[in-house]
Short mmCIF file of C-alpha atoms in Angstrom, two decimals:
data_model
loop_
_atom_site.label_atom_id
_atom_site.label_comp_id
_atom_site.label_asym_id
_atom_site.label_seq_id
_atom_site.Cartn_x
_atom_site.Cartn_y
_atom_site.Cartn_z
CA UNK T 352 0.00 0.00 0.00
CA UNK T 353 2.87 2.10 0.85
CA UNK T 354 4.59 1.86 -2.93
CA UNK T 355 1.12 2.03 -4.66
CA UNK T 356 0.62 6.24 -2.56
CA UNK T 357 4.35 6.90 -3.84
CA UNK T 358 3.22 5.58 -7.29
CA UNK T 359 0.49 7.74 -7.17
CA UNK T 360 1.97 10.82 -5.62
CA UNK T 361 4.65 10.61 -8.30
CA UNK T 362 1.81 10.40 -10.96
CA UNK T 363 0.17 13.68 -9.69
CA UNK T 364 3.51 15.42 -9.68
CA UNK T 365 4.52 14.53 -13.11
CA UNK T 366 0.82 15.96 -13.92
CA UNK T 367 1.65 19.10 -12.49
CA UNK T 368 4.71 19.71 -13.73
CA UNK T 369 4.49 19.16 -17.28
CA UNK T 370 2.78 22.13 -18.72
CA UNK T 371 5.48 24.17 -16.52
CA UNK T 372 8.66 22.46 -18.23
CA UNK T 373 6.45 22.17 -21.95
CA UNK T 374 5.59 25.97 -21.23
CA UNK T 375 9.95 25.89 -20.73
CA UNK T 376 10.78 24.39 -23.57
CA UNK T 377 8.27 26.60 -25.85
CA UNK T 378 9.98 29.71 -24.42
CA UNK T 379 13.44 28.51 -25.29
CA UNK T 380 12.39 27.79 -28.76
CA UNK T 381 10.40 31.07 -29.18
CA UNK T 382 13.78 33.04 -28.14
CA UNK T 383 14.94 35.60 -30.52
CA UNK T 384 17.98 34.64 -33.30
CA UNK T 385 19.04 38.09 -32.20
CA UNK T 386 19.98 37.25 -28.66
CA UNK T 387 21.72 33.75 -28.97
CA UNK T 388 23.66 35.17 -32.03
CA UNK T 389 24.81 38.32 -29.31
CA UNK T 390 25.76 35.64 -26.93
CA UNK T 391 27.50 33.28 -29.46
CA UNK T 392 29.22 36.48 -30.61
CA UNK T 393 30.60 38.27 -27.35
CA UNK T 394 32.23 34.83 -26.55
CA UNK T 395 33.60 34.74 -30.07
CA UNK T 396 34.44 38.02 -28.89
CA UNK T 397 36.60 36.80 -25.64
CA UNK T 398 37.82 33.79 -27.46
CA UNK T 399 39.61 36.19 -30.19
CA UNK T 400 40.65 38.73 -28.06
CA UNK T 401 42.67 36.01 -25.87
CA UNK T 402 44.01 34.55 -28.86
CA UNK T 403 45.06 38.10 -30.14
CA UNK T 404 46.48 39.16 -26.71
CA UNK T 405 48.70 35.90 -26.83
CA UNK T 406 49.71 35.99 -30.36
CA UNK T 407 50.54 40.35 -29.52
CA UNK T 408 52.66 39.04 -26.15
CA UNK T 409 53.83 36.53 -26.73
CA UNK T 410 57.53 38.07 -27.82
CA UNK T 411 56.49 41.12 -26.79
CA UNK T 412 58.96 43.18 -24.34
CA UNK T 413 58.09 46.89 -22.90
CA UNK T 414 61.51 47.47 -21.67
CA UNK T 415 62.41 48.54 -25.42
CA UNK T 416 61.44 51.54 -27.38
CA UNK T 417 58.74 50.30 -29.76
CA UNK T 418 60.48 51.19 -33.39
CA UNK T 419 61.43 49.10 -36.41
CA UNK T 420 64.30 51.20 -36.81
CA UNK T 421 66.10 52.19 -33.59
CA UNK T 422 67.58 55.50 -35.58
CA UNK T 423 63.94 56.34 -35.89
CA UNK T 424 62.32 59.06 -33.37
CA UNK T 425 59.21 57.81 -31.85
CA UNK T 426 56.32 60.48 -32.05
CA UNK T 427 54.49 61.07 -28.95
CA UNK T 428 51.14 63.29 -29.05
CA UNK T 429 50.65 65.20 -25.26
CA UNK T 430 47.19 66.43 -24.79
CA UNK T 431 46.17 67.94 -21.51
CA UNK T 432 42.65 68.76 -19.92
CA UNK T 433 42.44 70.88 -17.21
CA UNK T 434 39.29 69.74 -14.70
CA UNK T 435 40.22 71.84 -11.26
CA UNK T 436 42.42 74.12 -9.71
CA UNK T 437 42.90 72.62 -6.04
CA UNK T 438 44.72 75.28 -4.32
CA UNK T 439 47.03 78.04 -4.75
CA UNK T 440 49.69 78.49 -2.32
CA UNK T 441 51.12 82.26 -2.78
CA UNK T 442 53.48 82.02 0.24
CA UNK T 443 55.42 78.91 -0.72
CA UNK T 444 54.65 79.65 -4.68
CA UNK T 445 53.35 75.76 -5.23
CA UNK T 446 50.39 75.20 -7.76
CA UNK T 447 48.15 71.94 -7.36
CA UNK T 448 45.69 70.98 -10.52
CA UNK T 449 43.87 68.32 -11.34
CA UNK T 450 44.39 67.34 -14.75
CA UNK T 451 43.69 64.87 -17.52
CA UNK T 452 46.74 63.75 -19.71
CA UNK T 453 46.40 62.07 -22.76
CA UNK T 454 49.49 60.48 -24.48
CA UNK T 455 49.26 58.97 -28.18
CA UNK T 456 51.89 57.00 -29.95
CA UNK T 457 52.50 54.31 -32.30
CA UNK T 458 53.60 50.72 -31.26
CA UNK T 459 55.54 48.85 -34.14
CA UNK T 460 55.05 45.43 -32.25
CA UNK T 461 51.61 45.56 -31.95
CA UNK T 462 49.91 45.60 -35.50
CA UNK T 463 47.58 42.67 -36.38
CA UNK T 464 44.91 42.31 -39.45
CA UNK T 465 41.78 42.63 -38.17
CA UNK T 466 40.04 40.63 -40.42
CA UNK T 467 42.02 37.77 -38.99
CA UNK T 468 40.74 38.17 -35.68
CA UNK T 469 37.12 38.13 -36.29
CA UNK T 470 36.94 42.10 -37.26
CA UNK T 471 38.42 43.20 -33.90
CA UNK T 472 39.89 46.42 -33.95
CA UNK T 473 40.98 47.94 -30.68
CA UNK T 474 41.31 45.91 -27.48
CA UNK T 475 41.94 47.43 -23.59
CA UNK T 476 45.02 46.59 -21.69
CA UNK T 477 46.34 47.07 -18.78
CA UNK T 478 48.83 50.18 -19.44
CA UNK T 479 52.02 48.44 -17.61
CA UNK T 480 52.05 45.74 -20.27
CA UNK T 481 53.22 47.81 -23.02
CA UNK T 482 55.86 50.79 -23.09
CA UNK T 483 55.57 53.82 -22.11
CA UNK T 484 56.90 57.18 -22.50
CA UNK T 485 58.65 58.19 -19.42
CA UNK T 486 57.10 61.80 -19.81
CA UNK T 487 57.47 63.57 -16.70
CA UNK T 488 56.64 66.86 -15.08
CA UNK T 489 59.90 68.74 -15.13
CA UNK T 490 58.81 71.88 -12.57
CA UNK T 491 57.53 69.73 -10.08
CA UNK T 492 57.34 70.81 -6.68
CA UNK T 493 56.65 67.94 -4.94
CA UNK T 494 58.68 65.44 -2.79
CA UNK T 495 56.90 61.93 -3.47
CA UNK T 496 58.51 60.38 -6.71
CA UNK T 497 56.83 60.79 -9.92
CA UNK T 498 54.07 57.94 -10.76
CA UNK T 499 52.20 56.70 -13.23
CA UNK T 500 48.45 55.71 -12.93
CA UNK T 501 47.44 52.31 -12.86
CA UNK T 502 45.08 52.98 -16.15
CA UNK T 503 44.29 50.94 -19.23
CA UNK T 504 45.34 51.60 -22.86
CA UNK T 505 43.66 51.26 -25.72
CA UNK T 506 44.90 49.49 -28.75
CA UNK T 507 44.35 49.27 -31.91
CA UNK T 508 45.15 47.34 -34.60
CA UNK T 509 47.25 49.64 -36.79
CA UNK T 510 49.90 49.72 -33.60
CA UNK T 511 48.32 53.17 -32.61
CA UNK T 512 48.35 53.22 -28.38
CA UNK T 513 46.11 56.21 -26.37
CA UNK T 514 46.84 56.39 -22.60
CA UNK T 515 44.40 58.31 -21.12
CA UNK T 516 45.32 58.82 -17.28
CA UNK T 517 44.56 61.58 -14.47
CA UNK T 518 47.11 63.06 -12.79
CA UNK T 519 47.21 65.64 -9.32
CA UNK T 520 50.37 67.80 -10.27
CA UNK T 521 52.11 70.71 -7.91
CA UNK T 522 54.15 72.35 -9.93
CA UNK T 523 56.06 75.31 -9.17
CA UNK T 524 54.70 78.94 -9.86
CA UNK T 525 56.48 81.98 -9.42
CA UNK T 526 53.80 84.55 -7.86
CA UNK T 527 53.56 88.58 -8.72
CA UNK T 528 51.70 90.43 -6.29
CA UNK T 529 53.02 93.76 -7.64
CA UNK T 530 49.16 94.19 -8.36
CA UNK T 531 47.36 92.74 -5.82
CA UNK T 532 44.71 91.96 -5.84
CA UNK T 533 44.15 92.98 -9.42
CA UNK T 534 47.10 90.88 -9.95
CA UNK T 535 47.17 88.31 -12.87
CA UNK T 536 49.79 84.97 -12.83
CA UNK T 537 50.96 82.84 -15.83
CA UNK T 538 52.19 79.34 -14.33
CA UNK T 539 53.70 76.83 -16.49
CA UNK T 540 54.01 73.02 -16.49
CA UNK T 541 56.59 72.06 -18.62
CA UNK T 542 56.45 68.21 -19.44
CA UNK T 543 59.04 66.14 -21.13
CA UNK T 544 61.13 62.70 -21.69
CA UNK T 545 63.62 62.47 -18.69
CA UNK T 546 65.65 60.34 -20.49
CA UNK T 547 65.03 60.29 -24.17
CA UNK T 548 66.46 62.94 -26.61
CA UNK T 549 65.16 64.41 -29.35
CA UNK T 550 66.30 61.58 -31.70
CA UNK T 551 64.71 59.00 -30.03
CA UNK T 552 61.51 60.54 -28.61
CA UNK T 553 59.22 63.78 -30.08
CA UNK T 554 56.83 65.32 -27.92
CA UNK T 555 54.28 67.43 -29.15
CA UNK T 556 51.04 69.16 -28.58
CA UNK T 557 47.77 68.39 -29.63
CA UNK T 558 46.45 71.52 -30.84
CA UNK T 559 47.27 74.87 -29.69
CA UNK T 560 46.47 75.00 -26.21
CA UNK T 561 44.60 72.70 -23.40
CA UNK T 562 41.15 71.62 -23.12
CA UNK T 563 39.14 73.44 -20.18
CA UNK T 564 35.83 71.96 -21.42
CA UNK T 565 35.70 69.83 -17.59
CA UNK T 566 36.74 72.69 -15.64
CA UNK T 567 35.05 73.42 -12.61
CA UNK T 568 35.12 77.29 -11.87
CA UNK T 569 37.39 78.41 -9.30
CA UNK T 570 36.20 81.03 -6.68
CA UNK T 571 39.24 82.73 -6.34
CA UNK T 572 40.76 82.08 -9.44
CA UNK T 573 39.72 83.05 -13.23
CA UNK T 574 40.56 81.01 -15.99
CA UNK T 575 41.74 82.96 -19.01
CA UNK T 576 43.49 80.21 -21.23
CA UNK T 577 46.30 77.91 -21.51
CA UNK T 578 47.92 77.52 -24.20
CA UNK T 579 50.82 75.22 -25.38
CA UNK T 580 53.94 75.82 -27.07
CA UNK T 581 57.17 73.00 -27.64
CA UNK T 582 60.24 74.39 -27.33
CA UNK T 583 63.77 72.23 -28.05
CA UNK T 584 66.49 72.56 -25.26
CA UNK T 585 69.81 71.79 -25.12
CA UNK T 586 70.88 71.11 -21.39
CA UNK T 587 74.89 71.31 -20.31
CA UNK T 588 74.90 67.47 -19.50
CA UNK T 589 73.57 66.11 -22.94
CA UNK T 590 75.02 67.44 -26.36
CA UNK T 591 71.33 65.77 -28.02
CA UNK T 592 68.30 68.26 -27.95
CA UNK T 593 65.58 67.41 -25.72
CA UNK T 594 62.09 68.36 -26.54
CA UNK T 595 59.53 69.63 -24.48
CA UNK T 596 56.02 71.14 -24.31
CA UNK T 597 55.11 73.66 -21.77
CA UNK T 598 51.25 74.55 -20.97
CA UNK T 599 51.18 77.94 -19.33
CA UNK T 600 48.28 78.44 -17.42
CA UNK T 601 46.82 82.27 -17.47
CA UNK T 602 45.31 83.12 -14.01
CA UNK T 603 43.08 86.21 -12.86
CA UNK T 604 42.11 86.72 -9.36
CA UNK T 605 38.29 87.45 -8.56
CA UNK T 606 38.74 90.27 -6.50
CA UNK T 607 35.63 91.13 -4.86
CA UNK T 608 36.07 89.48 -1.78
CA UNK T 609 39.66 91.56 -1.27
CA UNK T 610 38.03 95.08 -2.32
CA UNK T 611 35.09 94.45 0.52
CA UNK T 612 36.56 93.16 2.67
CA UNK T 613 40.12 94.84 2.67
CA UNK T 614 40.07 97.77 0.24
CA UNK T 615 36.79 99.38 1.04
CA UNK T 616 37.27 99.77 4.37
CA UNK T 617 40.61 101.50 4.06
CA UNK T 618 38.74 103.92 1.63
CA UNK T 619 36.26 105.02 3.52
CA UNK T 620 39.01 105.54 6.36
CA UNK T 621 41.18 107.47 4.44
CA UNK T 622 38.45 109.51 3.64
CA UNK T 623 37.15 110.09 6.58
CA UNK T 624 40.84 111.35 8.35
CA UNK T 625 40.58 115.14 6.54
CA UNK T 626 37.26 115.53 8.01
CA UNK T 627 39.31 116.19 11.21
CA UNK T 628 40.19 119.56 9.58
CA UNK T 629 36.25 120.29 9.75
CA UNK T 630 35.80 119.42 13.18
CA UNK T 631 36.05 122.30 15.63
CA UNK T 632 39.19 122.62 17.83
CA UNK T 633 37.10 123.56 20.82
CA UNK T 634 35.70 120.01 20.99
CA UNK T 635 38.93 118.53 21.59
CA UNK T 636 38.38 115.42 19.28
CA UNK T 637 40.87 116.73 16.44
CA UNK T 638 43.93 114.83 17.32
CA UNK T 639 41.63 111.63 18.75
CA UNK T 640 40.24 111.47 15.20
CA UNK T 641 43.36 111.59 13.72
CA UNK T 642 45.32 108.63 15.74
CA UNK T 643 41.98 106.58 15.51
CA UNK T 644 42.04 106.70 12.15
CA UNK T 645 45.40 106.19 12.14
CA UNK T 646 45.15 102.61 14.93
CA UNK T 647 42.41 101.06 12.31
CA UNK T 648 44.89 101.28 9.40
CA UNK T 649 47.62 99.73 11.54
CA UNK T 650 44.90 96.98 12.29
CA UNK T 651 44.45 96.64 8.27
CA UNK T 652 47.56 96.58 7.61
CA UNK T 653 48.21 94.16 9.38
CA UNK T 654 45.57 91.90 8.65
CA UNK T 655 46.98 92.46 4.47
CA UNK T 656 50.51 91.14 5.75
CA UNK T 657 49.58 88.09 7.32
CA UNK T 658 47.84 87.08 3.62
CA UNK T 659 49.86 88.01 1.51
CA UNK T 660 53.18 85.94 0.57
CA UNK T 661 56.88 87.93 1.43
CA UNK T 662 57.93 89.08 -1.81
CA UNK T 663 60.63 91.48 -2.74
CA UNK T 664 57.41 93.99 -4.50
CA UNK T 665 55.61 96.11 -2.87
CA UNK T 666 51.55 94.87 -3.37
CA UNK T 667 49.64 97.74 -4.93
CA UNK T 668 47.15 97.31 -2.29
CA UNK T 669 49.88 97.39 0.54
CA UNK T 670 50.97 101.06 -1.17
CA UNK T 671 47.68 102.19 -0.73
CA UNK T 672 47.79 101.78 2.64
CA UNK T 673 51.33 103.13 3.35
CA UNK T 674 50.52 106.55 1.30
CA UNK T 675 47.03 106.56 3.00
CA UNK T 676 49.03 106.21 6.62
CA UNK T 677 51.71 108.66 6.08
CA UNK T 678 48.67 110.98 4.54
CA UNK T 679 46.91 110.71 8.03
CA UNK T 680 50.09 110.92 9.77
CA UNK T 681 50.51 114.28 8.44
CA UNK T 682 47.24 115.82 8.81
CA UNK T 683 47.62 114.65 12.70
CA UNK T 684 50.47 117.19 12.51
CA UNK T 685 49.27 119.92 10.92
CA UNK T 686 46.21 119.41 13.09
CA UNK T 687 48.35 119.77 16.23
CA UNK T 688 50.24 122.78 14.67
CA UNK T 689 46.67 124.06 13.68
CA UNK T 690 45.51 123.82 17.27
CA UNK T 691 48.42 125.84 18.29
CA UNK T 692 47.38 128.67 16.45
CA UNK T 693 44.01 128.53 17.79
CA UNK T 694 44.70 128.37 21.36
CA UNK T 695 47.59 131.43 21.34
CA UNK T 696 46.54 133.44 23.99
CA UNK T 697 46.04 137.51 24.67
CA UNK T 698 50.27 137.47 25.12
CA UNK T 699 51.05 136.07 21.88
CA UNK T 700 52.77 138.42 18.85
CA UNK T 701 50.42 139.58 16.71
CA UNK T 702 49.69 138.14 13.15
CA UNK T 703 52.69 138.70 10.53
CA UNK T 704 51.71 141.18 8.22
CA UNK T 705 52.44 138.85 5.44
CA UNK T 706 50.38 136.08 7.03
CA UNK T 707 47.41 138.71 7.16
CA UNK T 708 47.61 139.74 3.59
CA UNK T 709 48.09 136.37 2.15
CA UNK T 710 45.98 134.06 4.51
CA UNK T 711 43.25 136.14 6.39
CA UNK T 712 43.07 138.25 2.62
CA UNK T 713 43.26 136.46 -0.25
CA UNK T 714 42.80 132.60 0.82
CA UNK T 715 40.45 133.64 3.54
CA UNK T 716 38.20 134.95 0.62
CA UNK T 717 38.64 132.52 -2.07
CA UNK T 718 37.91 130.03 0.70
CA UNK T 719 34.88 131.69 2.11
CA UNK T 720 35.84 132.21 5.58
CA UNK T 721 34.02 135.27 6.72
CA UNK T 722 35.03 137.23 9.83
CA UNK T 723 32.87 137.09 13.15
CA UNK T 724 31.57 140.28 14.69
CA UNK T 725 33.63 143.75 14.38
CA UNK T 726 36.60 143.96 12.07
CA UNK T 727 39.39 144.09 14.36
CA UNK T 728 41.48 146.19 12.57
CA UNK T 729 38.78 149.27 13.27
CA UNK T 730 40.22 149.23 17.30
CA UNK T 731 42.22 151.63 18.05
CA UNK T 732 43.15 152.87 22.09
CA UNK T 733 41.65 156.24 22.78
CA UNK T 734 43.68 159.45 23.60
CA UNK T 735 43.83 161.26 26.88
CA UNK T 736 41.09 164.41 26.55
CA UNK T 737 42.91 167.48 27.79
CA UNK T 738 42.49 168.59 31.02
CA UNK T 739 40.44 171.73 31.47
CA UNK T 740 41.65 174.95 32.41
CA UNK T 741 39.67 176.78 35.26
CA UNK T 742 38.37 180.35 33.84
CA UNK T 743 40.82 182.45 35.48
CA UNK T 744 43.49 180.60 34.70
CA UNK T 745 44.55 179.66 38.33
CA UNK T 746 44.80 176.63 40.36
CA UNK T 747 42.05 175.13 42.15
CA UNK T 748 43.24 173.87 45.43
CA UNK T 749 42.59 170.45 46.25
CA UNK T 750 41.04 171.08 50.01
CA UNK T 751 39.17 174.00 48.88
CA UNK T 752 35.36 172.71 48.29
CA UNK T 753 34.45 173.61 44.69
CA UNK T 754 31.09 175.67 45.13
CA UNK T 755 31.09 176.57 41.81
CA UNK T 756 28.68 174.88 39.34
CA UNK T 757 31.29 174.57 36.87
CA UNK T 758 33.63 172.49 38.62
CA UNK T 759 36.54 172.12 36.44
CA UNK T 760 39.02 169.86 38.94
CA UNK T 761 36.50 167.13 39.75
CA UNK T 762 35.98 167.06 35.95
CA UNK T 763 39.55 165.95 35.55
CA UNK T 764 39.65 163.59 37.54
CA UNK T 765 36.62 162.14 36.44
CA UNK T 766 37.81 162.45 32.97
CA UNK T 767 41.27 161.32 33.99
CA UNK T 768 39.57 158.08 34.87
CA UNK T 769 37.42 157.35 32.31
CA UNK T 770 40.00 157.43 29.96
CA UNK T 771 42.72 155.07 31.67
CA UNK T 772 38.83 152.70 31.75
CA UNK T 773 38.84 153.17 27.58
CA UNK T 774 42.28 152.62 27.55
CA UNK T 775 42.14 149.79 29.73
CA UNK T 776 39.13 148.31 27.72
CA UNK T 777 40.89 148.98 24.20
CA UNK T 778 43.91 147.39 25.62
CA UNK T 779 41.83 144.24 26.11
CA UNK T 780 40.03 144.83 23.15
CA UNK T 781 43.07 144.78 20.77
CA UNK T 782 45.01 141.89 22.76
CA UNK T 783 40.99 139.69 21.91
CA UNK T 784 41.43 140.95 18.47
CA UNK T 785 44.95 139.44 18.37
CA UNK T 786 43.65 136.22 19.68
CA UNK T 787 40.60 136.54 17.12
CA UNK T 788 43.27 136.63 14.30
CA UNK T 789 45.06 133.89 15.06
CA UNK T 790 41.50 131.78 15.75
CA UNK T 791 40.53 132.96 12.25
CA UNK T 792 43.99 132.24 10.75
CA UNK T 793 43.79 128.50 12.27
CA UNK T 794 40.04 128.60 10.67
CA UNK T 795 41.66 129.11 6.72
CA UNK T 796 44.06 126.51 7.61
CA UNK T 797 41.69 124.37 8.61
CA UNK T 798 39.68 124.74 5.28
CA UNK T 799 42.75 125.27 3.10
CA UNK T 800 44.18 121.39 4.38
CA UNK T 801 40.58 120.17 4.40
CA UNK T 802 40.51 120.21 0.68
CA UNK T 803 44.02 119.53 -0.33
CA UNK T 804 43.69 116.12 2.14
CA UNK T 805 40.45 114.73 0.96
CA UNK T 806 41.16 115.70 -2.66
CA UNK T 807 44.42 113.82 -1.82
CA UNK T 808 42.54 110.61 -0.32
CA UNK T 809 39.63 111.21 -3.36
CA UNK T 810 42.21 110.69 -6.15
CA UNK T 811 44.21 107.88 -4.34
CA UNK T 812 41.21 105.68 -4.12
CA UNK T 813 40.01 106.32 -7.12
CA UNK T 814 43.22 105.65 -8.73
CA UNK T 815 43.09 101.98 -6.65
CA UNK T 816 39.49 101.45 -7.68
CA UNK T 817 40.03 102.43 -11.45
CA UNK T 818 42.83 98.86 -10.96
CA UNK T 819 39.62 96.84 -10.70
CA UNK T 820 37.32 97.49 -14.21
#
């Protein structure tokens, strides 16, 4: 009973099952020519591409330069894409790119017919199997040895090899900040054969500059071009040429972010030291203004040294704020000197007579600087009146009471006194105008250096600005 329920378990299964593996073997018959001929081929493919690579390698060395004739130069095509500019150091005058280096030449060894091989054209290698230029970065600024990426080749069949392979460079880049930060740089990377001459190995560009179709925009730096030029050198150690082709990069810097956050400032600094001149002297904020002013440009200044690289010229920007320093330096003076003048007191000599003619007349009119109150130059001290002469043309004796109504010796005394009070008062009068003149003098000073400081400051910064259209 036991084999007779297997018997008919197994009968049910094989009942099941059928349409499923009939339903199979319709499917497989029902599949398209297309896809079993793509299979068939891609492993006719891999079948002929092993056979090629053997039949390529097989005597194959890449210790040798690939020529027929070794009096032949082999022809080596250097094409360079630039994809990012990864820093910029000023201070130690290293460039770092990213780059994309293409190298074409022609292998004699490694020629076959493609028609032999199934139509196969162009097979992928590991790059280390064949040889390779030793093309090298000659202004390289880096310690680690020079090497070369781990990157595939592609061959084809008429002995043509392309080695495409990326490639972080620092290269060496002597930096001008004569005009910074206007200031534009032209860096070159010079690459060559570091041990084949000119007979045995020519490098040249592809086209007349490099590609910057990848590059990725730079926020400090702006790209304007770089193109390529092959030059032929003859060094002291070797009597054969050597070839070369450099790639000279052609840098701008963005300069926005150094004109807000360095250059404005210092503008609207230097421009506001002269307005010292303006301010009153009786407020006592003159010279305070002037060594402020003169503290927050140290501050800048400092600030500009610590980012900028030492360098035997003077950065335009750092001029800028050495003449805009020494400028407020000397208006600090002259504002001291000014405030002399203003506070001389009631003792001090009067105004020069040249001084008066020249300053408080013809600059104190063409600068509009009117006089306050009463022209001092209308005071004069009053004479003595003469003493009065009794009618009989006596004495009057002090102890005699004067019953007269005419009383002629009280009037001189009284008029004795009242003129030593005039005189007295002019005397004080002419020693305020004295003091007045000098106020008024420091006044046309004031408004003469006023105008020749911030037409000073005006012309500097604009001259700075103008740098940056």
């Amino acid at each position: 009973m036991f084999i007779e329920a297997a018997r008919a378990a197994g009968a049910r299964r094989r009942l099941l099952l059928g349409p499923i593996k009939l339903q199979g073997r319709l499917d497989i018959q029902r599949m398209p020519s297309s896809m079993a001929e793509r299979t068939w081929c891609l492993g006719a493919e891999g079948r002929l591409a092993r056979k090629l690579f053997r039949d390529l390698f097989t005597n194959y060395t890449n210790a040798l330069r690939p020529v027929a004739d070794t009096d032949q130069a082999l022809n080596v095509t250097l094409e360079v894409t630039l994809s990012q500019i990864i820093d910029m150091d000023e201070r130690n005058q290293v460039l770092t790119l990213y780059l994309w280096i293409r190298q074409e030449w022609t292998d004699a060894y490694l020629r076959w017919d493609p028609d032999a091989y199934g139509g196969l054209d162009a097979i992928r290698i590991p790059s280390s199997l064949v040889w390779r230029p030793d093309i090298v970065l000659y202004n390289k600024a880096d310690a680690q040895p020079t090497a070369s990426a781990s990157t595939n080749v592609v061959l084809r069949h008429d002995g043509a090899v392309r080695w495409d392979a990326p490639a972080i460079t620092r290269s060496s880049c002597r930096v001008d900040v004569s005009a910074f930060p206007f200031d534009a740089q032209r860096c070159g990377l010079t690459f060559g054969s570091w041990t084949h001459g000119g007979h045995q190995l020519d490098v040249r560009p592809r086209g007349a500059a490099a590609s910057l179709a990848d590059f990725v925009e730079n926020v400090e730096w702006r790209v304007l071009g770089m193109p390529a030029r092959r030059r032929v050198l003859t060094y002291g150690c070797c009597s054969e040429p050597y070839p070369d082709v450099t790639f000279t990069l052609l840098l701008r810097r963005r300069a926005a972010a150094y004109v807000c956050n360095l250059l404005l400032p210092c503008v609207l600094i230097s421009l506001l030291a002269p307005l010292a001149f303006h301010l009153p002297a009786d407020s006592g904020e003159k010279v305070s203004l002037g060594v402020t002013v003169l503290l927050a440009l140290t501050v800048f200044q400092l600030l500009l040294a610590e980012s900028m690289p030492p360098a035997e010229s003077v950065p335009l920007i750092g001029k800028y704020y050495m003449a805009t320093m020494t400028m407020v330096t000397f208006s600090t003076a002259l504002t001291i000197l000014i405030m002399n003048l203003h506070y001389c007191g009631p003792s001090a000599r009067p105004v020069p007579a040249w001084a008066r003619a020249l300053l408080l007349g013809r600059l104190a009119r063409g600068l509009c600087v009117q006089e306050r109150g009463e022209p001092c130059g209308q005071s004069r001290p009053l004479k003595s009146p003469p003493s009065p002469q009794p009618p009989d043309g006596g004495d009057c004796p002090p102890a005699v009471p004067c019953r007269e109504p005419w009383c002629l010796c009280r009037q001189e005394a009284l008029l004795r006194h009242v003129a030593t009070i005039a005189n007295t008062f002019h005397s004080h009068r002419a020693a305020q105008c004295c003091h007045e003149d000098w106020k008024r003098l420091a006044r046309v000073m004031d408004r003469f250096f006023l105008g020749i400081f911030f037409s000073m400051a005006l012309v500097m910064s604009l001259l700075v600005l103008v740098q940056a259209l």
